[in-house]
Amino acid sequence: TVMNIRGDLSSFCGWLYDSEIRMDLSTKRAKIPASSKMKPKNVLRACDIYTLFHVETTLYDGAICKDYWIYAYRFQLLYGLRPGELMGLQWGDVDSTCIHIRRAINAKGRETTGKNDFAQRDLPLTKISRELLEQQKQYRHNTNNPNERIFGELTSICYRDRWNVYCKTNGIPYVTPYEIRHTFASINKLMPLWILDVLMGHAHEGISLGVYAHALEDDMEGVAELLDQNLTRQIEKGTPK
């Protein structure tokens, strides 16, 4: 697709820059024509979300066992994180009230500060997220190391492949890890747009919010409950009849 071509060009320019072969090339002005057709995006159905939050097993080495990354899948859906942001989470990013998004791991395994100026953000801990983090602690290696990654040293390729196997094992039509983010937006689309933008780390479209508005202490008041309520509603909707 045109988008894939632009992505390949961008990666190539990045490699040239990192290798100090050419420092003057950029794809910032490479625009996708408005007439180009967008590939349809898929999202998880309510019944798939029910399965995700009730079935922990997957196929590994020919045997059914607990999926090591089950809490990562659930956590990504709860917050709509970009896959790289999920991989970059460290235990030191969690305090008593928030989880602080401060980095992302790109496709090359390198740590970055995120996709845009709004990628670094503070998300309210919810009842569900606290439970997921508590369950994830069983896989923690060193409780004294705040820089240990919450969901292990996984790569985007490994995460995508294991998610694919989980879906196949449990009868879930496959959606990409990035489409889990689309599912989050669909679940929470009735939230005020500016809150959804903040939660997802989007650059604001309006200059009033993007330039003149600043974060206030009570901006996220009530949002934690909304996140849990919206997700729980989908899980209940997907309950087998």
PDB file of C-alpha atoms in Angstrom:
ATOM      1  CA  THR A   1       0.000   0.000   0.000  1.00  0.00           C
ATOM      2  CA  VAL A   2       0.971   3.658  -0.273  1.00  0.00           C
ATOM      3  CA  MET A   3       1.230   3.827   3.514  1.00  0.00           C
ATOM      4  CA  ASN A   4       3.579   0.817   3.589  1.00  0.00           C
ATOM      5  CA  ILE A   5       5.768   2.417   0.908  1.00  0.00           C
ATOM      6  CA  ARG A   6       6.005   5.630   2.948  1.00  0.00           C
ATOM      7  CA  GLY A   7       6.814   3.577   6.039  1.00  0.00           C
ATOM      8  CA  ASP A   8       9.610   1.733   4.210  1.00  0.00           C
ATOM      9  CA  LEU A   9      11.026   5.013   2.905  1.00  0.00           C
ATOM     10  CA  SER A  10      10.918   6.474   6.402  1.00  0.00           C
ATOM     11  CA  SER A  11      12.747   3.458   7.844  1.00  0.00           C
ATOM     12  CA  PHE A  12      15.361   3.639   5.089  1.00  0.00           C
ATOM     13  CA  CYS A  13      15.938   7.362   5.703  1.00  0.00           C
ATOM     14  CA  GLY A  14      16.269   6.597   9.415  1.00  0.00           C
ATOM     15  CA  TRP A  15      18.886   3.933   8.678  1.00  0.00           C
ATOM     16  CA  LEU A  16      20.825   6.359   6.460  1.00  0.00           C
ATOM     17  CA  TYR A  17      20.739   8.928   9.262  1.00  0.00           C
ATOM     18  CA  ASP A  18      21.805   6.458  11.974  1.00  0.00           C
ATOM     19  CA  SER A  19      24.614   5.213   9.729  1.00  0.00           C
ATOM     20  CA  GLU A  20      25.693   8.819   9.062  1.00  0.00           C
ATOM     21  CA  ILE A  21      25.541   8.157   5.310  1.00  0.00           C
ATOM     22  CA  ARG A  22      22.951  10.873   4.593  1.00  0.00           C
ATOM     23  CA  MET A  23      21.649  13.256   7.252  1.00  0.00           C
ATOM     24  CA  ASP A  24      19.505  15.424   4.981  1.00  0.00           C
ATOM     25  CA  LEU A  25      16.765  13.029   3.839  1.00  0.00           C
ATOM     26  CA  SER A  26      13.282  12.990   5.346  1.00  0.00           C
ATOM     27  CA  THR A  27       9.785  11.749   4.470  1.00  0.00           C
ATOM     28  CA  LYS A  28       7.994  14.503   6.384  1.00  0.00           C
ATOM     29  CA  ARG A  29       6.657  15.969   3.150  1.00  0.00           C
ATOM     30  CA  ALA A  30       5.613  12.611   1.702  1.00  0.00           C
ATOM     31  CA  LYS A  31       1.834  12.798   1.824  1.00  0.00           C
ATOM     32  CA  ILE A  32      -0.682  10.034   1.188  1.00  0.00           C
ATOM     33  CA  PRO A  33      -3.181  11.251  -1.455  1.00  0.00           C
ATOM     34  CA  ALA A  34      -6.653  11.904  -0.114  1.00  0.00           C
ATOM     35  CA  SER A  35      -8.042   9.667  -2.865  1.00  0.00           C
ATOM     36  CA  SER A  36      -6.097   6.649  -1.561  1.00  0.00           C
ATOM     37  CA  LYS A  37      -8.322   3.988  -0.057  1.00  0.00           C
ATOM     38  CA  MET A  38      -7.689   3.150   3.580  1.00  0.00           C
ATOM     39  CA  LYS A  39      -7.481  -0.505   4.530  1.00  0.00           C
ATOM     40  CA  PRO A  40     -10.460  -1.377   6.772  1.00  0.00           C
ATOM     41  CA  LYS A  41      -9.551  -1.732  10.443  1.00  0.00           C
ATOM     42  CA  ASN A  42     -10.839  -4.601  12.544  1.00  0.00           C
ATOM     43  CA  VAL A  43     -11.729  -4.537  16.229  1.00  0.00           C
ATOM     44  CA  LEU A  44     -12.437  -7.184  18.843  1.00  0.00           C
ATOM     45  CA  ARG A  45     -16.098  -8.090  19.273  1.00  0.00           C
ATOM     46  CA  ALA A  46     -17.767  -8.196  22.679  1.00  0.00           C
ATOM     47  CA  CYS A  47     -17.621 -12.017  22.664  1.00  0.00           C
ATOM     48  CA  ASP A  48     -13.872 -11.835  21.906  1.00  0.00           C
ATOM     49  CA  ILE A  49     -13.331  -9.439  24.811  1.00  0.00           C
ATOM     50  CA  TYR A  50     -15.253 -11.823  27.071  1.00  0.00           C
ATOM     51  CA  THR A  51     -12.945 -14.654  25.994  1.00  0.00           C
ATOM     52  CA  LEU A  52      -9.840 -12.515  26.521  1.00  0.00           C
ATOM     53  CA  PHE A  53     -10.827 -11.805  30.133  1.00  0.00           C
ATOM     54  CA  HIS A  54     -11.950 -15.357  30.942  1.00  0.00           C
ATOM     55  CA  VAL A  55      -9.483 -17.621  29.132  1.00  0.00           C
ATOM     56  CA  GLU A  56      -5.793 -17.549  30.083  1.00  0.00           C
ATOM     57  CA  THR A  57      -4.529 -20.495  28.044  1.00  0.00           C
ATOM     58  CA  THR A  58      -2.803 -20.750  24.694  1.00  0.00           C
ATOM     59  CA  LEU A  59      -0.911 -23.298  22.595  1.00  0.00           C
ATOM     60  CA  TYR A  60       2.845 -23.475  23.207  1.00  0.00           C
ATOM     61  CA  ASP A  61       5.175 -26.234  21.962  1.00  0.00           C
ATOM     62  CA  GLY A  62       2.153 -28.345  21.060  1.00  0.00           C
ATOM     63  CA  ALA A  63       0.602 -28.161  24.535  1.00  0.00           C
ATOM     64  CA  ILE A  64      -2.101 -26.017  26.120  1.00  0.00           C
ATOM     65  CA  CYS A  65      -0.690 -23.853  28.907  1.00  0.00           C
ATOM     66  CA  LYS A  66      -1.148 -20.447  30.529  1.00  0.00           C
ATOM     67  CA  ASP A  67      -0.219 -17.588  28.215  1.00  0.00           C
ATOM     68  CA  TYR A  68       2.757 -15.712  29.660  1.00  0.00           C
ATOM     69  CA  TRP A  69       1.490 -12.462  28.103  1.00  0.00           C
ATOM     70  CA  ILE A  70      -2.208 -12.744  28.952  1.00  0.00           C
ATOM     71  CA  TYR A  71      -2.038  -9.742  31.303  1.00  0.00           C
ATOM     72  CA  ALA A  72      -0.214  -7.706  28.645  1.00  0.00           C
ATOM     73  CA  TYR A  73      -3.046  -8.293  26.133  1.00  0.00           C
ATOM     74  CA  ARG A  74      -5.628  -7.259  28.726  1.00  0.00           C
ATOM     75  CA  PHE A  75      -3.638  -4.236  29.873  1.00  0.00           C
ATOM     76  CA  GLN A  76      -3.222  -2.971  26.317  1.00  0.00           C
ATOM     77  CA  LEU A  77      -6.961  -3.197  25.705  1.00  0.00           C
ATOM     78  CA  LEU A  78      -7.813  -1.441  28.975  1.00  0.00           C
ATOM     79  CA  TYR A  79      -5.633   1.602  28.146  1.00  0.00           C
ATOM     80  CA  GLY A  80      -5.361   1.556  24.348  1.00  0.00           C
ATOM     81  CA  LEU A  81      -1.575   1.693  24.503  1.00  0.00           C
ATOM     82  CA  ARG A  82       0.563   1.567  21.395  1.00  0.00           C
ATOM     83  CA  PRO A  83       2.372  -1.804  21.327  1.00  0.00           C
ATOM     84  CA  GLY A  84       5.747  -0.076  21.766  1.00  0.00           C
ATOM     85  CA  GLU A  85       4.453   1.815  24.824  1.00  0.00           C
ATOM     86  CA  LEU A  86       3.269  -1.441  26.370  1.00  0.00           C
ATOM     87  CA  MET A  87       6.712  -2.969  25.875  1.00  0.00           C
ATOM     88  CA  GLY A  88       8.444   0.078  27.339  1.00  0.00           C
ATOM     89  CA  LEU A  89       6.544   0.061  30.650  1.00  0.00           C
ATOM     90  CA  GLN A  90       8.736  -0.349  33.725  1.00  0.00           C
ATOM     91  CA  TRP A  91       7.718  -1.100  37.304  1.00  0.00           C
ATOM     92  CA  GLY A  92       9.099   2.273  38.330  1.00  0.00           C
ATOM     93  CA  ASP A  93       6.494   3.933  36.093  1.00  0.00           C
ATOM     94  CA  VAL A  94       3.722   2.884  38.479  1.00  0.00           C
ATOM     95  CA  ASP A  95       2.867   4.853  41.621  1.00  0.00           C
ATOM     96  CA  SER A  96      -0.125   4.789  43.953  1.00  0.00           C
ATOM     97  CA  THR A  97      -2.494   6.567  41.564  1.00  0.00           C
ATOM     98  CA  CYS A  98      -1.034   6.603  38.036  1.00  0.00           C
ATOM     99  CA  ILE A  99       0.937   4.756  35.434  1.00  0.00           C
ATOM    100  CA  HIS A 100       3.355   7.098  33.692  1.00  0.00           C
ATOM    101  CA  ILE A 101       3.983   6.518  29.975  1.00  0.00           C
ATOM    102  CA  ARG A 102       7.542   7.723  29.430  1.00  0.00           C
ATOM    103  CA  ARG A 103       9.017   5.622  26.622  1.00  0.00           C
ATOM    104  CA  ALA A 104       8.338   3.213  23.787  1.00  0.00           C
ATOM    105  CA  ILE A 105      10.308   0.368  22.232  1.00  0.00           C
ATOM    106  CA  ASN A 106      10.356   0.659  18.441  1.00  0.00           C
ATOM    107  CA  ALA A 107      10.384  -2.148  15.867  1.00  0.00           C
ATOM    108  CA  LYS A 108      14.191  -2.254  16.021  1.00  0.00           C
ATOM    109  CA  GLY A 109      14.117  -2.789  19.780  1.00  0.00           C
ATOM    110  CA  ARG A 110      15.385   0.712  20.508  1.00  0.00           C
ATOM    111  CA  GLU A 111      13.996   2.868  23.279  1.00  0.00           C
ATOM    112  CA  THR A 112      12.388   6.146  22.190  1.00  0.00           C
ATOM    113  CA  THR A 113      10.460   8.916  23.926  1.00  0.00           C
ATOM    114  CA  GLY A 114       7.312   8.049  21.987  1.00  0.00           C
ATOM    115  CA  LYS A 115       5.515   8.824  18.757  1.00  0.00           C
ATOM    116  CA  ASN A 116       4.794  12.521  19.355  1.00  0.00           C
ATOM    117  CA  ASP A 117       4.892  15.302  21.938  1.00  0.00           C
ATOM    118  CA  PHE A 118       1.735  13.950  23.593  1.00  0.00           C
ATOM    119  CA  ALA A 119       2.914  10.329  23.869  1.00  0.00           C
ATOM    120  CA  GLN A 120       4.351  10.881  27.352  1.00  0.00           C
ATOM    121  CA  ARG A 121       1.299  10.994  29.577  1.00  0.00           C
ATOM    122  CA  ASP A 122      -0.069   9.953  32.962  1.00  0.00           C
ATOM    123  CA  LEU A 123      -2.923   7.456  33.043  1.00  0.00           C
ATOM    124  CA  PRO A 124      -5.099   6.865  36.121  1.00  0.00           C
ATOM    125  CA  LEU A 125      -4.839   3.440  37.728  1.00  0.00           C
ATOM    126  CA  THR A 126      -8.173   1.629  37.710  1.00  0.00           C
ATOM    127  CA  LYS A 127      -9.459  -1.294  39.742  1.00  0.00           C
ATOM    128  CA  ILE A 128      -8.894  -3.609  36.788  1.00  0.00           C
ATOM    129  CA  SER A 129      -5.402  -2.299  36.031  1.00  0.00           C
ATOM    130  CA  ARG A 130      -4.372  -2.720  39.678  1.00  0.00           C
ATOM    131  CA  GLU A 131      -5.540  -6.335  39.569  1.00  0.00           C
ATOM    132  CA  LEU A 132      -3.658  -6.984  36.317  1.00  0.00           C
ATOM    133  CA  LEU A 133      -0.444  -5.489  37.681  1.00  0.00           C
ATOM    134  CA  GLU A 134      -0.780  -7.517  40.881  1.00  0.00           C
ATOM    135  CA  GLN A 135      -1.140 -10.705  38.821  1.00  0.00           C
ATOM    136  CA  GLN A 136       1.794  -9.732  36.607  1.00  0.00           C
ATOM    137  CA  LYS A 137       4.061  -9.497  39.673  1.00  0.00           C
ATOM    138  CA  GLN A 138       4.385 -13.298  39.655  1.00  0.00           C
ATOM    139  CA  TYR A 139       6.695 -12.886  36.635  1.00  0.00           C
ATOM    140  CA  ARG A 140       8.833 -10.154  38.184  1.00  0.00           C
ATOM    141  CA  HIS A 141      12.505 -11.104  38.560  1.00  0.00           C
ATOM    142  CA  ASN A 142      13.873  -8.363  40.829  1.00  0.00           C
ATOM    143  CA  THR A 143      11.500  -6.417  43.059  1.00  0.00           C
ATOM    144  CA  ASN A 144      14.283  -3.934  43.831  1.00  0.00           C
ATOM    145  CA  ASN A 145      14.799  -2.943  40.201  1.00  0.00           C
ATOM    146  CA  PRO A 146      12.421  -0.125  39.140  1.00  0.00           C
ATOM    147  CA  ASN A 147      13.767  -0.313  35.572  1.00  0.00           C
ATOM    148  CA  GLU A 148      12.612  -3.900  35.053  1.00  0.00           C
ATOM    149  CA  ARG A 149      10.034  -4.010  32.292  1.00  0.00           C
ATOM    150  CA  ILE A 150       6.568  -4.923  33.511  1.00  0.00           C
ATOM    151  CA  PHE A 151       5.810  -7.321  30.674  1.00  0.00           C
ATOM    152  CA  GLY A 152       9.315  -8.653  30.162  1.00  0.00           C
ATOM    153  CA  GLU A 153      11.858  -8.076  27.418  1.00  0.00           C
ATOM    154  CA  LEU A 154       9.452  -8.890  24.622  1.00  0.00           C
ATOM    155  CA  THR A 155       9.839  -7.606  21.069  1.00  0.00           C
ATOM    156  CA  SER A 156       7.001  -6.367  18.878  1.00  0.00           C
ATOM    157  CA  ILE A 157       7.373  -9.383  16.581  1.00  0.00           C
ATOM    158  CA  CYS A 158       7.253 -11.848  19.468  1.00  0.00           C
ATOM    159  CA  TYR A 159       4.256 -10.062  21.013  1.00  0.00           C
ATOM    160  CA  ARG A 160       2.371 -10.073  17.707  1.00  0.00           C
ATOM    161  CA  ASP A 161       3.120 -13.754  17.107  1.00  0.00           C
ATOM    162  CA  ARG A 162       2.058 -14.870  20.587  1.00  0.00           C
ATOM    163  CA  TRP A 163      -1.128 -12.777  20.369  1.00  0.00           C
ATOM    164  CA  ASN A 164      -1.866 -14.412  17.005  1.00  0.00           C
ATOM    165  CA  VAL A 165      -1.477 -17.887  18.532  1.00  0.00           C
ATOM    166  CA  TYR A 166      -3.700 -16.916  21.475  1.00  0.00           C
ATOM    167  CA  CYS A 167      -6.406 -15.761  19.061  1.00  0.00           C
ATOM    168  CA  LYS A 168      -6.225 -18.952  16.968  1.00  0.00           C
ATOM    169  CA  THR A 169      -6.226 -21.177  20.052  1.00  0.00           C
ATOM    170  CA  ASN A 170      -9.324 -19.523  21.487  1.00  0.00           C
ATOM    171  CA  GLY A 171     -11.375 -18.895  18.348  1.00  0.00           C
ATOM    172  CA  ILE A 172     -10.898 -15.117  18.221  1.00  0.00           C
ATOM    173  CA  PRO A 173     -10.764 -13.593  14.720  1.00  0.00           C
ATOM    174  CA  TYR A 174      -7.281 -12.079  14.559  1.00  0.00           C
ATOM    175  CA  VAL A 175      -6.816  -8.353  14.955  1.00  0.00           C
ATOM    176  CA  THR A 176      -3.347  -6.823  15.019  1.00  0.00           C
ATOM    177  CA  PRO A 177      -1.884  -5.483  18.273  1.00  0.00           C
ATOM    178  CA  TYR A 178      -2.412  -1.985  16.897  1.00  0.00           C
ATOM    179  CA  GLU A 179      -6.072  -2.833  16.241  1.00  0.00           C
ATOM    180  CA  ILE A 180      -6.406  -3.614  19.951  1.00  0.00           C
ATOM    181  CA  ARG A 181      -5.859   0.146  20.251  1.00  0.00           C
ATOM    182  CA  HIS A 182      -8.674   0.698  17.749  1.00  0.00           C
ATOM    183  CA  THR A 183     -10.864  -1.540  19.927  1.00  0.00           C
ATOM    184  CA  PHE A 184     -10.098   0.650  22.942  1.00  0.00           C
ATOM    185  CA  ALA A 185     -11.140   3.767  21.025  1.00  0.00           C
ATOM    186  CA  SER A 186     -14.362   2.049  19.922  1.00  0.00           C
ATOM    187  CA  ILE A 187     -15.209   0.995  23.483  1.00  0.00           C
ATOM    188  CA  ASN A 188     -14.608   4.513  24.817  1.00  0.00           C
ATOM    189  CA  LYS A 189     -15.817   6.613  21.888  1.00  0.00           C
ATOM    190  CA  LEU A 190     -18.554   8.287  23.944  1.00  0.00           C
ATOM    191  CA  MET A 191     -15.966   9.890  26.229  1.00  0.00           C
ATOM    192  CA  PRO A 192     -15.267  13.589  25.667  1.00  0.00           C
ATOM    193  CA  LEU A 193     -12.890  13.769  22.704  1.00  0.00           C
ATOM    194  CA  TRP A 194     -10.176  15.652  24.572  1.00  0.00           C
ATOM    195  CA  ILE A 195     -10.079  12.951  27.285  1.00  0.00           C
ATOM    196  CA  LEU A 196      -9.806  10.212  24.664  1.00  0.00           C
ATOM    197  CA  ASP A 197      -7.001  12.171  22.968  1.00  0.00           C
ATOM    198  CA  VAL A 198      -5.095  12.464  26.239  1.00  0.00           C
ATOM    199  CA  LEU A 199      -5.567   8.789  27.120  1.00  0.00           C
ATOM    200  CA  MET A 200      -4.353   7.671  23.692  1.00  0.00           C
ATOM    201  CA  GLY A 201      -1.498  10.162  23.458  1.00  0.00           C
ATOM    202  CA  HIS A 202      -2.836  11.848  20.330  1.00  0.00           C
ATOM    203  CA  ALA A 203      -1.719  15.251  19.162  1.00  0.00           C
ATOM    204  CA  HIS A 204      -4.742  17.504  19.600  1.00  0.00           C
ATOM    205  CA  GLU A 205      -6.401  18.769  16.437  1.00  0.00           C
ATOM    206  CA  GLY A 206      -7.631  22.019  18.002  1.00  0.00           C
ATOM    207  CA  ILE A 207      -5.090  24.738  18.750  1.00  0.00           C
ATOM    208  CA  SER A 208      -7.025  25.787  21.874  1.00  0.00           C
ATOM    209  CA  LEU A 209      -6.415  22.374  23.440  1.00  0.00           C
ATOM    210  CA  GLY A 210      -3.114  21.630  21.750  1.00  0.00           C
ATOM    211  CA  VAL A 211      -1.364  24.908  22.567  1.00  0.00           C
ATOM    212  CA  TYR A 212      -3.286  26.964  25.120  1.00  0.00           C
ATOM    213  CA  ALA A 213      -4.813  24.314  27.381  1.00  0.00           C
ATOM    214  CA  HIS A 214      -2.648  22.748  30.080  1.00  0.00           C
ATOM    215  CA  ALA A 215      -3.093  19.714  32.307  1.00  0.00           C
ATOM    216  CA  LEU A 216      -4.859  20.376  35.601  1.00  0.00           C
ATOM    217  CA  GLU A 217      -4.775  18.255  38.720  1.00  0.00           C
ATOM    218  CA  ASP A 218      -8.378  17.015  38.470  1.00  0.00           C
ATOM    219  CA  ASP A 219      -8.515  16.460  34.685  1.00  0.00           C
ATOM    220  CA  MET A 220      -8.671  12.673  35.056  1.00  0.00           C
ATOM    221  CA  GLU A 221     -11.177  12.660  37.906  1.00  0.00           C
ATOM    222  CA  GLY A 222     -13.710   9.909  37.274  1.00  0.00           C
ATOM    223  CA  VAL A 223     -11.875   8.605  34.189  1.00  0.00           C
ATOM    224  CA  ALA A 224     -10.565   5.472  35.943  1.00  0.00           C
ATOM    225  CA  GLU A 225     -14.122   4.424  36.774  1.00  0.00           C
ATOM    226  CA  LEU A 226     -15.244   5.142  33.197  1.00  0.00           C
ATOM    227  CA  LEU A 227     -12.481   2.960  31.741  1.00  0.00           C
ATOM    228  CA  ASP A 228     -13.464   0.038  33.952  1.00  0.00           C
ATOM    229  CA  GLN A 229     -17.184   0.534  33.325  1.00  0.00           C
ATOM    230  CA  ASN A 230     -16.834   0.675  29.539  1.00  0.00           C
ATOM    231  CA  LEU A 231     -14.644  -2.434  29.427  1.00  0.00           C
ATOM    232  CA  THR A 232     -16.844  -4.362  31.869  1.00  0.00           C
ATOM    233  CA  ARG A 233     -19.906  -3.506  29.760  1.00  0.00           C
ATOM    234  CA  GLN A 234     -18.277  -5.141  26.722  1.00  0.00           C
ATOM    235  CA  ILE A 235     -17.264  -8.223  28.726  1.00  0.00           C
ATOM    236  CA  GLU A 236     -20.840  -8.616  29.995  1.00  0.00           C
ATOM    237  CA  LYS A 237     -22.225  -8.063  26.476  1.00  0.00           C
ATOM    238  CA  GLY A 238     -20.029 -10.883  25.232  1.00  0.00           C
ATOM    239  CA  THR A 239     -21.172 -13.391  27.859  1.00  0.00           C
ATOM    240  CA  PRO A 240     -22.315 -16.611  26.110  1.00  0.00           C
ATOM    241  CA  LYS A 241     -26.102 -16.940  26.105  1.00  0.00           C
TER     242      LYS A 241
END
